[in-house]
Amino acid sequence: MTLSLSRGNINYTIKGNEGMMKVIILNGSPKAKGNTASALREAEHILQEQGIDTEWIHVGHLQIAGCVACNRCWKTGICKFGDIVNEISDKMREADGILIGSPVYFASPNGTLISLLDRLFYSNLHTDWSMKVGASVSIARRGGSTSTMDVMNKYFLKSNMPVVPSQYWGIAHGTTPGEVIQDEEGMQTMRQPQPPLLRATHPSSSLTRPRR
């Protein structure tokens, strides 16, 4: 697969093996069409424009129990609770990356999302997710965004997963549904990580940036 895109006056070419790349998108907000979803959609549109397949999973509205430290997953490879955590675990085996979004709750991600991520990553401690790319987005009324991102990014770093950079932190601001769209800089940031994301979502891909 060869993908080409432009940013300003710079043209990028991404080359990799045949086959469509896939990114899982987790909406950790209780609201299916809130500001977190709007920010994630902004990034998703750019991915799809570049030929990357995406799968949207809304989890923030679910009742998801936290890890009970039974360690059964170390023997079976799956969490003992037969819920969406194991479903996402199966999907991660086929995906090249994951994009997670959360609203800010007291300078931290949504508690439901944390319960899911704790169990998802703990039950896959012996699964090789190295070089699957991870990216996070946090949406706040005002503060606590970077600390929320830090919590989500630590799951990636513990699993040998590269964290996608951008021109700024992956944050945007908004309170009422749709308000985040008015944050022009935040929306621009959602659209920025694409060359590193395209490179990281394919282990054999190469990115060429022409000399100026």
PDB file of C-alpha atoms in Angstrom:
ATOM      1  CA  MET A   1       0.000   0.000   0.000  1.00  0.00           C
ATOM      2  CA  THR A   2       1.221   3.473  -0.877  1.00  0.00           C
ATOM      3  CA  LEU A   3      -0.424   6.566   0.594  1.00  0.00           C
ATOM      4  CA  SER A   4       0.310  10.176  -0.224  1.00  0.00           C
ATOM      5  CA  LEU A   5      -0.784  13.291   1.616  1.00  0.00           C
ATOM      6  CA  SER A   6       0.149  16.925   1.845  1.00  0.00           C
ATOM      7  CA  ARG A   7       0.578  19.278   4.780  1.00  0.00           C
ATOM      8  CA  GLY A   8       1.194  22.826   3.776  1.00  0.00           C
ATOM      9  CA  ASN A   9       4.018  22.799   1.237  1.00  0.00           C
ATOM     10  CA  ILE A  10       5.310  19.382   2.308  1.00  0.00           C
ATOM     11  CA  ASN A  11       4.322  16.142   0.577  1.00  0.00           C
ATOM     12  CA  TYR A  12       4.533  12.831   2.437  1.00  0.00           C
ATOM     13  CA  THR A  13       4.618   9.355   0.934  1.00  0.00           C
ATOM     14  CA  ILE A  14       3.917   6.330   3.124  1.00  0.00           C
ATOM     15  CA  LYS A  15       4.781   2.906   1.744  1.00  0.00           C
ATOM     16  CA  GLY A  16       3.948  -0.419   3.353  1.00  0.00           C
ATOM     17  CA  ASN A  17       2.826  -3.968   2.664  1.00  0.00           C
ATOM     18  CA  GLU A  18      -0.441  -4.651   0.887  1.00  0.00           C
ATOM     19  CA  GLY A  19      -3.563  -4.648   3.024  1.00  0.00           C
ATOM     20  CA  MET A  20      -5.684  -2.014   4.696  1.00  0.00           C
ATOM     21  CA  MET A  21      -4.534  -0.602   8.013  1.00  0.00           C
ATOM     22  CA  LYS A  22      -7.080  -0.498  10.826  1.00  0.00           C
ATOM     23  CA  VAL A  23      -7.478   1.703  13.889  1.00  0.00           C
ATOM     24  CA  ILE A  24      -9.931   1.098  16.735  1.00  0.00           C
ATOM     25  CA  ILE A  25     -11.576   4.229  18.125  1.00  0.00           C
ATOM     26  CA  LEU A  26     -12.833   4.106  21.715  1.00  0.00           C
ATOM     27  CA  ASN A  27     -15.267   6.787  22.825  1.00  0.00           C
ATOM     28  CA  GLY A  28     -14.938   6.908  26.611  1.00  0.00           C
ATOM     29  CA  SER A  29     -17.635   9.534  27.076  1.00  0.00           C
ATOM     30  CA  PRO A  30     -21.099   8.564  28.344  1.00  0.00           C
ATOM     31  CA  LYS A  31     -22.472  10.691  25.504  1.00  0.00           C
ATOM     32  CA  ALA A  32     -22.508   9.090  22.081  1.00  0.00           C
ATOM     33  CA  LYS A  33     -22.683  12.450  20.298  1.00  0.00           C
ATOM     34  CA  GLY A  34     -20.934  14.753  22.756  1.00  0.00           C
ATOM     35  CA  ASN A  35     -17.761  16.782  22.447  1.00  0.00           C
ATOM     36  CA  THR A  36     -15.464  13.786  22.850  1.00  0.00           C
ATOM     37  CA  ALA A  37     -17.182  12.092  19.926  1.00  0.00           C
ATOM     38  CA  SER A  38     -16.898  15.254  17.836  1.00  0.00           C
ATOM     39  CA  ALA A  39     -13.143  15.442  18.436  1.00  0.00           C
ATOM     40  CA  LEU A  40     -12.655  11.765  17.640  1.00  0.00           C
ATOM     41  CA  ARG A  41     -14.699  12.115  14.452  1.00  0.00           C
ATOM     42  CA  GLU A  42     -12.423  14.930  13.342  1.00  0.00           C
ATOM     43  CA  ALA A  43      -9.418  12.620  13.557  1.00  0.00           C
ATOM     44  CA  GLU A  44     -11.355   9.690  12.108  1.00  0.00           C
ATOM     45  CA  HIS A  45     -12.273  11.592   8.947  1.00  0.00           C
ATOM     46  CA  ILE A  46      -8.618  12.234   8.156  1.00  0.00           C
ATOM     47  CA  LEU A  47      -7.712   8.591   8.740  1.00  0.00           C
ATOM     48  CA  GLN A  48     -10.461   7.406   6.426  1.00  0.00           C
ATOM     49  CA  GLU A  49      -9.423   9.891   3.754  1.00  0.00           C
ATOM     50  CA  GLN A  50      -6.001   8.236   3.775  1.00  0.00           C
ATOM     51  CA  GLY A  51      -7.430   4.745   3.306  1.00  0.00           C
ATOM     52  CA  ILE A  52      -7.241   3.608   6.937  1.00  0.00           C
ATOM     53  CA  ASP A  53     -10.149   1.490   8.138  1.00  0.00           C
ATOM     54  CA  THR A  54     -11.651   2.511  11.490  1.00  0.00           C
ATOM     55  CA  GLU A  55     -13.961   0.765  13.918  1.00  0.00           C
ATOM     56  CA  TRP A  56     -15.892   2.910  16.378  1.00  0.00           C
ATOM     57  CA  ILE A  57     -16.685   1.496  19.828  1.00  0.00           C
ATOM     58  CA  HIS A  58     -18.701   3.514  22.359  1.00  0.00           C
ATOM     59  CA  VAL A  59     -17.888   2.379  25.903  1.00  0.00           C
ATOM     60  CA  GLY A  60     -18.400   5.364  28.204  1.00  0.00           C
ATOM     61  CA  HIS A  61     -22.099   4.662  28.767  1.00  0.00           C
ATOM     62  CA  LEU A  62     -21.634   1.031  29.807  1.00  0.00           C
ATOM     63  CA  GLN A  63     -21.425  -0.459  33.289  1.00  0.00           C
ATOM     64  CA  ILE A  64     -17.946  -1.981  33.330  1.00  0.00           C
ATOM     65  CA  ALA A  65     -16.530  -3.505  36.494  1.00  0.00           C
ATOM     66  CA  GLY A  66     -12.971  -2.807  37.529  1.00  0.00           C
ATOM     67  CA  CYS A  67     -10.188  -5.356  37.856  1.00  0.00           C
ATOM     68  CA  VAL A  68     -10.535  -7.632  40.908  1.00  0.00           C
ATOM     69  CA  ALA A  69      -6.916  -8.884  40.757  1.00  0.00           C
ATOM     70  CA  CYS A  70      -7.907 -12.549  40.474  1.00  0.00           C
ATOM     71  CA  ASN A  71      -5.062 -13.091  37.950  1.00  0.00           C
ATOM     72  CA  ARG A  72      -7.099 -15.698  36.103  1.00  0.00           C
ATOM     73  CA  CYS A  73      -6.270 -13.900  32.853  1.00  0.00           C
ATOM     74  CA  TRP A  74      -2.632 -14.893  33.317  1.00  0.00           C
ATOM     75  CA  LYS A  75      -3.651 -18.519  32.816  1.00  0.00           C
ATOM     76  CA  THR A  76      -6.460 -18.155  30.298  1.00  0.00           C
ATOM     77  CA  GLY A  77      -5.387 -15.068  28.362  1.00  0.00           C
ATOM     78  CA  ILE A  78      -8.808 -13.478  28.782  1.00  0.00           C
ATOM     79  CA  CYS A  79     -10.574 -11.590  31.555  1.00  0.00           C
ATOM     80  CA  LYS A  80     -12.936 -13.728  33.641  1.00  0.00           C
ATOM     81  CA  PHE A  81     -15.724 -11.185  33.110  1.00  0.00           C
ATOM     82  CA  GLY A  82     -17.284 -12.088  29.780  1.00  0.00           C
ATOM     83  CA  ASP A  83     -18.027  -8.569  28.624  1.00  0.00           C
ATOM     84  CA  ILE A  84     -16.882  -5.981  26.091  1.00  0.00           C
ATOM     85  CA  VAL A  85     -13.310  -6.035  27.423  1.00  0.00           C
ATOM     86  CA  ASN A  86     -12.717  -9.439  25.860  1.00  0.00           C
ATOM     87  CA  GLU A  87     -14.438  -8.332  22.663  1.00  0.00           C
ATOM     88  CA  ILE A  88     -12.079  -5.375  22.326  1.00  0.00           C
ATOM     89  CA  SER A  89      -9.145  -7.621  23.179  1.00  0.00           C
ATOM     90  CA  ASP A  90      -9.995  -9.830  20.187  1.00  0.00           C
ATOM     91  CA  LYS A  91     -10.289  -6.798  17.921  1.00  0.00           C
ATOM     92  CA  MET A  92      -6.927  -5.455  19.100  1.00  0.00           C
ATOM     93  CA  ARG A  93      -5.186  -8.562  17.821  1.00  0.00           C
ATOM     94  CA  GLU A  94      -6.135  -7.582  14.279  1.00  0.00           C
ATOM     95  CA  ALA A  95      -5.815  -3.793  14.630  1.00  0.00           C
ATOM     96  CA  ASP A  96      -2.743  -1.695  13.888  1.00  0.00           C
ATOM     97  CA  GLY A  97      -3.584   1.004  16.411  1.00  0.00           C
ATOM     98  CA  ILE A  98      -6.065   2.439  18.865  1.00  0.00           C
ATOM     99  CA  LEU A  99      -7.355   5.974  19.395  1.00  0.00           C
ATOM    100  CA  ILE A 100      -8.948   6.659  22.792  1.00  0.00           C
ATOM    101  CA  GLY A 101     -10.985   9.703  23.740  1.00  0.00           C
ATOM    102  CA  SER A 102     -12.269  10.737  27.153  1.00  0.00           C
ATOM    103  CA  PRO A 103     -13.895  13.695  28.844  1.00  0.00           C
ATOM    104  CA  VAL A 104     -12.043  15.092  31.849  1.00  0.00           C
ATOM    105  CA  TYR A 105     -13.406  14.012  35.233  1.00  0.00           C
ATOM    106  CA  PHE A 106     -11.509  15.675  38.085  1.00  0.00           C
ATOM    107  CA  ALA A 107      -8.312  15.813  35.984  1.00  0.00           C
ATOM    108  CA  SER A 108      -8.628  12.131  35.041  1.00  0.00           C
ATOM    109  CA  PRO A 109     -10.424   9.987  32.434  1.00  0.00           C
ATOM    110  CA  ASN A 110     -13.975   8.755  32.881  1.00  0.00           C
ATOM    111  CA  GLY A 111     -14.031   6.030  35.566  1.00  0.00           C
ATOM    112  CA  THR A 112     -15.786   3.570  33.266  1.00  0.00           C
ATOM    113  CA  LEU A 113     -13.020   3.968  30.718  1.00  0.00           C
ATOM    114  CA  ILE A 114     -10.333   3.441  33.349  1.00  0.00           C
ATOM    115  CA  SER A 115     -12.012   0.201  34.483  1.00  0.00           C
ATOM    116  CA  LEU A 116     -12.046  -1.003  30.888  1.00  0.00           C
ATOM    117  CA  LEU A 117      -8.448  -0.059  30.170  1.00  0.00           C
ATOM    118  CA  ASP A 118      -7.176  -1.577  33.432  1.00  0.00           C
ATOM    119  CA  ARG A 119      -8.702  -4.932  32.555  1.00  0.00           C
ATOM    120  CA  LEU A 120      -7.950  -4.751  28.829  1.00  0.00           C
ATOM    121  CA  PHE A 121      -4.258  -4.087  29.235  1.00  0.00           C
ATOM    122  CA  TYR A 122      -3.754  -6.237  32.340  1.00  0.00           C
ATOM    123  CA  SER A 123      -5.363  -9.278  30.725  1.00  0.00           C
ATOM    124  CA  ASN A 124      -3.030  -8.791  27.744  1.00  0.00           C
ATOM    125  CA  LEU A 125       0.240  -8.400  29.608  1.00  0.00           C
ATOM    126  CA  HIS A 126       1.473 -11.528  27.836  1.00  0.00           C
ATOM    127  CA  THR A 127       0.125 -10.468  24.436  1.00  0.00           C
ATOM    128  CA  ASP A 128       2.529  -8.824  22.023  1.00  0.00           C
ATOM    129  CA  TRP A 129       1.068  -5.410  21.242  1.00  0.00           C
ATOM    130  CA  SER A 130       4.488  -3.900  20.578  1.00  0.00           C
ATOM    131  CA  MET A 131       4.471  -1.348  17.750  1.00  0.00           C
ATOM    132  CA  LYS A 132       0.700  -1.109  17.662  1.00  0.00           C
ATOM    133  CA  VAL A 133       0.245   2.631  17.832  1.00  0.00           C
ATOM    134  CA  GLY A 134      -1.679   4.421  20.582  1.00  0.00           C
ATOM    135  CA  ALA A 135      -3.181   7.898  20.609  1.00  0.00           C
ATOM    136  CA  SER A 136      -5.337   9.693  23.162  1.00  0.00           C
ATOM    137  CA  VAL A 137      -7.654  12.687  23.142  1.00  0.00           C
ATOM    138  CA  SER A 138      -9.070  14.496  26.177  1.00  0.00           C
ATOM    139  CA  ILE A 139     -11.899  17.010  26.193  1.00  0.00           C
ATOM    140  CA  ALA A 140     -12.419  19.460  29.044  1.00  0.00           C
ATOM    141  CA  ARG A 141     -14.461  22.467  29.971  1.00  0.00           C
ATOM    142  CA  ARG A 142     -11.277  24.129  31.158  1.00  0.00           C
ATOM    143  CA  GLY A 143      -8.463  22.254  32.961  1.00  0.00           C
ATOM    144  CA  GLY A 144      -7.138  18.756  33.653  1.00  0.00           C
ATOM    145  CA  SER A 145      -6.636  17.758  30.035  1.00  0.00           C
ATOM    146  CA  THR A 146      -2.930  16.918  30.067  1.00  0.00           C
ATOM    147  CA  SER A 147      -3.161  14.831  33.241  1.00  0.00           C
ATOM    148  CA  THR A 148      -6.068  12.924  31.649  1.00  0.00           C
ATOM    149  CA  MET A 149      -3.962  12.258  28.562  1.00  0.00           C
ATOM    150  CA  ASP A 150      -1.091  11.133  30.757  1.00  0.00           C
ATOM    151  CA  VAL A 151      -3.240   8.435  32.360  1.00  0.00           C
ATOM    152  CA  MET A 152      -4.334   7.055  28.982  1.00  0.00           C
ATOM    153  CA  ASN A 153      -0.863   7.210  27.435  1.00  0.00           C
ATOM    154  CA  LYS A 154       0.660   5.190  30.261  1.00  0.00           C
ATOM    155  CA  TYR A 155      -1.294   2.122  29.093  1.00  0.00           C
ATOM    156  CA  PHE A 156       0.425   2.396  25.715  1.00  0.00           C
ATOM    157  CA  LEU A 157       3.889   2.986  27.114  1.00  0.00           C
ATOM    158  CA  LYS A 158       3.621  -0.047  29.408  1.00  0.00           C
ATOM    159  CA  SER A 159       2.765  -2.197  26.383  1.00  0.00           C
ATOM    160  CA  ASN A 160       5.624  -1.166  24.062  1.00  0.00           C
ATOM    161  CA  MET A 161       3.183   0.845  21.967  1.00  0.00           C
ATOM    162  CA  PRO A 162       4.433   4.058  20.332  1.00  0.00           C
ATOM    163  CA  VAL A 163       2.420   7.129  21.347  1.00  0.00           C
ATOM    164  CA  VAL A 164       1.434   9.351  18.427  1.00  0.00           C
ATOM    165  CA  PRO A 165       2.760  12.927  18.653  1.00  0.00           C
ATOM    166  CA  SER A 166       1.147  16.044  17.242  1.00  0.00           C
ATOM    167  CA  GLN A 167       1.743  19.778  17.030  1.00  0.00           C
ATOM    168  CA  TYR A 168       0.252  20.162  20.522  1.00  0.00           C
ATOM    169  CA  TRP A 169      -1.343  18.032  23.239  1.00  0.00           C
ATOM    170  CA  GLY A 170      -4.371  16.097  21.981  1.00  0.00           C
ATOM    171  CA  ILE A 171      -6.855  18.275  23.829  1.00  0.00           C
ATOM    172  CA  ALA A 172      -9.847  20.422  22.965  1.00  0.00           C
ATOM    173  CA  HIS A 173     -12.328  22.424  24.990  1.00  0.00           C
ATOM    174  CA  GLY A 174     -16.098  22.448  25.128  1.00  0.00           C
ATOM    175  CA  THR A 175     -18.998  22.043  27.547  1.00  0.00           C
ATOM    176  CA  THR A 176     -22.326  21.801  25.725  1.00  0.00           C
ATOM    177  CA  PRO A 177     -22.567  19.214  22.901  1.00  0.00           C
ATOM    178  CA  GLY A 178     -20.954  20.532  19.725  1.00  0.00           C
ATOM    179  CA  GLU A 179     -19.163  23.397  21.454  1.00  0.00           C
ATOM    180  CA  VAL A 180     -15.784  21.735  20.930  1.00  0.00           C
ATOM    181  CA  ILE A 181     -16.084  22.396  17.191  1.00  0.00           C
ATOM    182  CA  GLN A 182     -15.654  26.087  17.973  1.00  0.00           C
ATOM    183  CA  ASP A 183     -12.198  25.363  19.393  1.00  0.00           C
ATOM    184  CA  GLU A 184     -10.361  25.905  16.118  1.00  0.00           C
ATOM    185  CA  GLU A 185      -6.896  25.131  17.467  1.00  0.00           C
ATOM    186  CA  GLY A 186      -8.174  21.996  19.193  1.00  0.00           C
ATOM    187  CA  MET A 187      -9.779  20.748  15.976  1.00  0.00           C
ATOM    188  CA  GLN A 188      -6.597  21.499  14.050  1.00  0.00           C
ATOM    189  CA  THR A 189      -4.660  19.410  16.557  1.00  0.00           C
ATOM    190  CA  MET A 190      -7.068  16.506  16.008  1.00  0.00           C
ATOM    191  CA  ARG A 191      -6.160  16.588  12.322  1.00  0.00           C
ATOM    192  CA  GLN A 192      -2.380  16.848  12.781  1.00  0.00           C
ATOM    193  CA  PRO A 193      -0.979  13.437  13.896  1.00  0.00           C
ATOM    194  CA  GLN A 194      -1.607  11.727  10.575  1.00  0.00           C
ATOM    195  CA  PRO A 195       1.904  11.177   9.114  1.00  0.00           C
ATOM    196  CA  PRO A 196       3.268   9.621  12.355  1.00  0.00           C
ATOM    197  CA  LEU A 197       0.034   7.640  12.763  1.00  0.00           C
ATOM    198  CA  LEU A 198       0.193   6.309   9.224  1.00  0.00           C
ATOM    199  CA  ARG A 199       3.813   5.311   9.705  1.00  0.00           C
ATOM    200  CA  ALA A 200       3.238   3.666  13.069  1.00  0.00           C
ATOM    201  CA  THR A 201       0.133   1.732  12.081  1.00  0.00           C
ATOM    202  CA  HIS A 202       2.146  -0.321   9.619  1.00  0.00           C
ATOM    203  CA  PRO A 203       5.298  -2.026  10.980  1.00  0.00           C
ATOM    204  CA  SER A 204       7.044  -2.125   7.594  1.00  0.00           C
ATOM    205  CA  SER A 205       5.976   1.299   6.401  1.00  0.00           C
ATOM    206  CA  SER A 206       8.405   4.066   5.576  1.00  0.00           C
ATOM    207  CA  LEU A 207       7.757   7.780   5.478  1.00  0.00           C
ATOM    208  CA  THR A 208       9.608  10.011   3.078  1.00  0.00           C
ATOM    209  CA  ARG A 209       9.747  13.772   3.538  1.00  0.00           C
ATOM    210  CA  PRO A 210      11.320  15.578   0.571  1.00  0.00           C
ATOM    211  CA  ARG A 211      14.204  17.915   1.236  1.00  0.00           C
ATOM    212  CA  ARG A 212      13.350  21.595   1.018  1.00  0.00           C
TER     213      ARG A 212
END
